[in-house]
């Protein structure tokens, strides 16, 4: 029973329990092997890929892991927002940090179960208007997105927590607090 909640950080061990693995945390060096065998992780619900330096992008494995609820990538190079991520329909938590893309597609709203969206240290300039349609989104983190042209109307009505640079929200902070008293705004 303990295997179901165990977070695997060793790829060889994870592969030996591939049908039971729900949480997998890997360094980017493991990803070449994982890309080839990701389809065997049929119960995978959480995947973290952490790299020390910007590494090339991950391939599309969205069809292989339909139960994935949580995806984290740190310092993984995505020149464009990865379209395959938009096919992860069970995703509730998406954390992308240190990517190269400059915009988020309108289709992000197709991730209707998403509760937490963390786009951090990414040089995005705007959020798509479709984010306002994401009724389940409760937390939006835009940490270190310093070139963002923030538009308050792009926020979902049920959003409860916004993490954003103070320089980005400066012109909207007071109005947003008055209009959305249930929204906790964390600035730095």
Coordinates of C-alpha atoms in Angstrom, one line a residue:
X1 CA 0.0 0.0 0.0
X2 CA 2.8 2.5 0.8
X3 CA 3.9 2.2 -2.9
X4 CA 0.9 4.2 -4.0
X5 CA 1.9 7.3 -2.1
X6 CA 5.6 7.0 -2.6
X7 CA 7.4 9.7 -4.6
X8 CA 9.9 8.0 -6.9
X9 CA 13.1 9.9 -7.6
X10 CA 15.0 6.9 -8.9
X11 CA 14.1 6.0 -12.5
X12 CA 15.2 2.4 -12.3
X13 CA 13.0 1.8 -9.2
X14 CA 10.1 3.7 -10.8
X15 CA 10.3 1.5 -13.9
X16 CA 10.3 -1.6 -11.8
X17 CA 7.0 -0.5 -10.3
X18 CA 5.7 1.3 -13.4
X19 CA 2.0 0.3 -13.0
X20 CA 1.8 1.6 -9.5
X21 CA 3.9 4.8 -9.8
X22 CA 1.7 7.9 -9.1
X23 CA 4.5 10.5 -8.3
X24 CA 7.7 10.8 -10.2
X25 CA 10.3 13.4 -9.6
X26 CA 13.3 13.4 -11.9
X27 CA 16.3 15.4 -13.0
X28 CA 16.4 16.2 -16.6
X29 CA 19.2 13.7 -17.2
X30 CA 16.6 10.9 -16.6
X31 CA 14.2 12.3 -19.2
X32 CA 15.7 10.6 -22.2
X33 CA 14.9 7.3 -20.7
X34 CA 11.5 8.5 -19.4
X35 CA 10.5 9.8 -22.8
X36 CA 10.9 6.3 -24.2
X37 CA 9.0 4.6 -21.3
X38 CA 6.5 7.2 -20.0
X39 CA 3.6 5.2 -21.4
X40 CA 4.2 2.4 -18.9
X41 CA 3.4 4.7 -16.0
X42 CA -0.3 4.2 -16.5
X43 CA -1.2 5.5 -13.0
X44 CA 1.1 8.5 -13.0
X45 CA -0.6 11.5 -11.4
X46 CA 2.3 13.8 -10.6
X47 CA 5.4 14.5 -12.7
X48 CA 8.2 16.9 -11.8
X49 CA 11.2 17.5 -14.1
X50 CA 13.9 19.7 -12.5
X51 CA 17.0 20.8 -14.4
X52 CA 20.1 22.7 -13.2
X53 CA 20.5 24.4 -16.5
X54 CA 18.1 25.1 -19.4
X55 CA 17.6 21.8 -21.1
X56 CA 15.8 21.0 -24.4
X57 CA 12.1 20.4 -24.3
X58 CA 10.2 17.3 -23.4
X59 CA 8.4 15.4 -26.1
X60 CA 4.7 15.1 -26.3
X61 CA 3.6 12.3 -24.0
X62 CA 0.1 13.6 -23.2
X63 CA -1.7 10.5 -24.5
X64 CA 0.5 8.2 -22.4
X65 CA -0.3 9.8 -19.1
X66 CA -4.0 10.7 -19.2
X67 CA -4.4 10.6 -15.4
X68 CA -1.7 13.3 -14.8
X69 CA -3.0 15.9 -12.3
X70 CA 0.2 17.7 -11.5
X71 CA 3.0 18.8 -13.8
X72 CA 6.1 20.8 -12.8
X73 CA 9.0 21.7 -15.0
X74 CA 11.9 23.9 -13.9
X75 CA 14.5 25.2 -16.4
X76 CA 13.2 23.1 -19.2
X77 CA 13.3 24.9 -22.6
X78 CA 10.0 25.4 -24.3
X79 CA 10.5 28.0 -27.1
X80 CA 6.7 28.0 -27.5
X81 CA 4.0 27.1 -24.9
X82 CA 3.8 23.3 -25.2
X83 CA 0.6 22.5 -27.0
X84 CA 0.6 18.9 -25.7
X85 CA 0.1 20.2 -22.2
X86 CA -3.3 21.5 -23.3
X87 CA -4.3 17.8 -23.8
X88 CA -3.7 16.9 -20.2
X89 CA -7.4 17.2 -19.3
X90 CA -7.1 16.0 -15.7
X91 CA -4.4 18.6 -14.9
X92 CA -5.1 20.5 -11.6
X93 CA -1.7 21.9 -11.0
X94 CA 0.7 23.3 -13.6
X95 CA 4.0 24.9 -12.7
X96 CA 6.3 26.1 -15.4
X97 CA 9.5 28.0 -14.3
X98 CA 12.3 29.3 -16.5
X99 CA 10.8 28.5 -19.9
X100 CA 11.5 30.5 -23.0
X101 CA 8.0 31.0 -24.5
X102 CA 6.7 34.6 -24.6
X103 CA 3.0 34.0 -24.6
X104 CA 0.3 31.7 -23.2
X105 CA -2.3 30.5 -25.8
X106 CA -6.0 31.1 -25.5
X107 CA -6.5 27.4 -25.4
X108 CA -5.1 27.3 -21.8
X109 CA -8.8 27.6 -20.8
X110 CA -9.3 24.1 -22.1
X111 CA -7.6 22.9 -18.9
X112 CA -10.9 23.2 -17.2
X113 CA -9.9 21.3 -14.0
X114 CA -6.8 23.5 -13.4
X115 CA -6.8 24.9 -9.9
X116 CA -3.2 26.3 -9.7
X117 CA -1.3 27.9 -12.5
X118 CA 2.2 29.0 -11.8
X119 CA 4.1 30.7 -14.6
X120 CA 7.3 31.9 -13.1
X121 CA 10.5 33.5 -14.4
X122 CA 9.0 33.5 -17.9
X123 CA 9.1 36.5 -20.1
X124 CA 5.4 36.7 -21.0
X125 CA 4.0 40.0 -21.9
X126 CA 0.3 39.3 -21.4
X127 CA -2.2 36.7 -20.2
X128 CA -4.8 35.5 -22.7
X129 CA -8.4 36.8 -22.1
X130 CA -9.5 33.1 -22.0
X131 CA -8.0 32.8 -18.5
X132 CA -11.0 34.7 -17.2
X133 CA -13.1 31.6 -18.2
X134 CA -11.1 29.2 -16.0
X135 CA -13.8 28.8 -13.3
X136 CA -11.8 26.3 -11.2
X137 CA -8.6 28.3 -11.1
X138 CA -7.9 29.4 -7.5
X139 CA -4.3 30.4 -7.6
X140 CA -2.3 32.2 -10.2
X141 CA 1.4 32.9 -9.7
X142 CA 3.3 35.2 -12.0
X143 CA 6.5 35.4 -10.0
X144 CA 9.3 37.0 -11.9
X145 CA 7.2 37.8 -15.0
X146 CA 8.5 41.3 -15.0
X147 CA 7.4 42.3 -18.5
X148 CA 3.8 41.4 -18.1
X149 CA 1.2 43.9 -19.2
X150 CA -1.3 43.1 -16.5
X151 CA -5.0 43.4 -17.2
X152 CA -7.3 42.8 -14.2
X153 CA -10.2 41.8 -16.4
X154 CA -8.2 38.7 -17.5
X155 CA -8.5 37.2 -14.0
X156 CA -11.1 34.5 -13.3
X157 CA -14.0 35.5 -11.0
X158 CA -13.3 32.7 -8.5
X159 CA -9.5 33.3 -8.2
X160 CA -8.5 33.4 -4.6
X161 CA -4.8 34.0 -4.7
X162 CA -2.6 36.1 -7.0
X163 CA 1.1 36.3 -6.7
X164 CA 2.6 39.0 -8.9
X165 CA 5.5 41.5 -9.0
X166 CA 4.5 44.8 -7.3
X167 CA 5.8 46.7 -10.3
X168 CA 3.4 44.8 -12.6
X169 CA 0.3 45.4 -10.6
X170 CA 1.1 48.8 -9.2
X171 CA -1.6 50.7 -11.3
X172 CA -4.3 48.2 -10.4
X173 CA -3.7 47.1 -6.9
X174 CA -6.1 49.3 -4.9
X175 CA -8.9 49.0 -7.4
X176 CA -8.5 45.2 -7.6
X177 CA -8.6 45.0 -3.8
X178 CA -11.9 47.0 -3.7
X179 CA -13.5 45.1 -6.6
X180 CA -12.4 41.6 -5.4
X181 CA -12.4 41.5 -1.6
X182 CA -11.9 37.7 -1.6
X183 CA -8.8 37.9 -3.7
X184 CA -5.5 37.6 -1.7
X185 CA -2.8 39.5 -3.6
X186 CA 0.8 38.7 -2.7
X187 CA 3.3 41.1 -4.1
X188 CA 7.1 41.3 -3.7

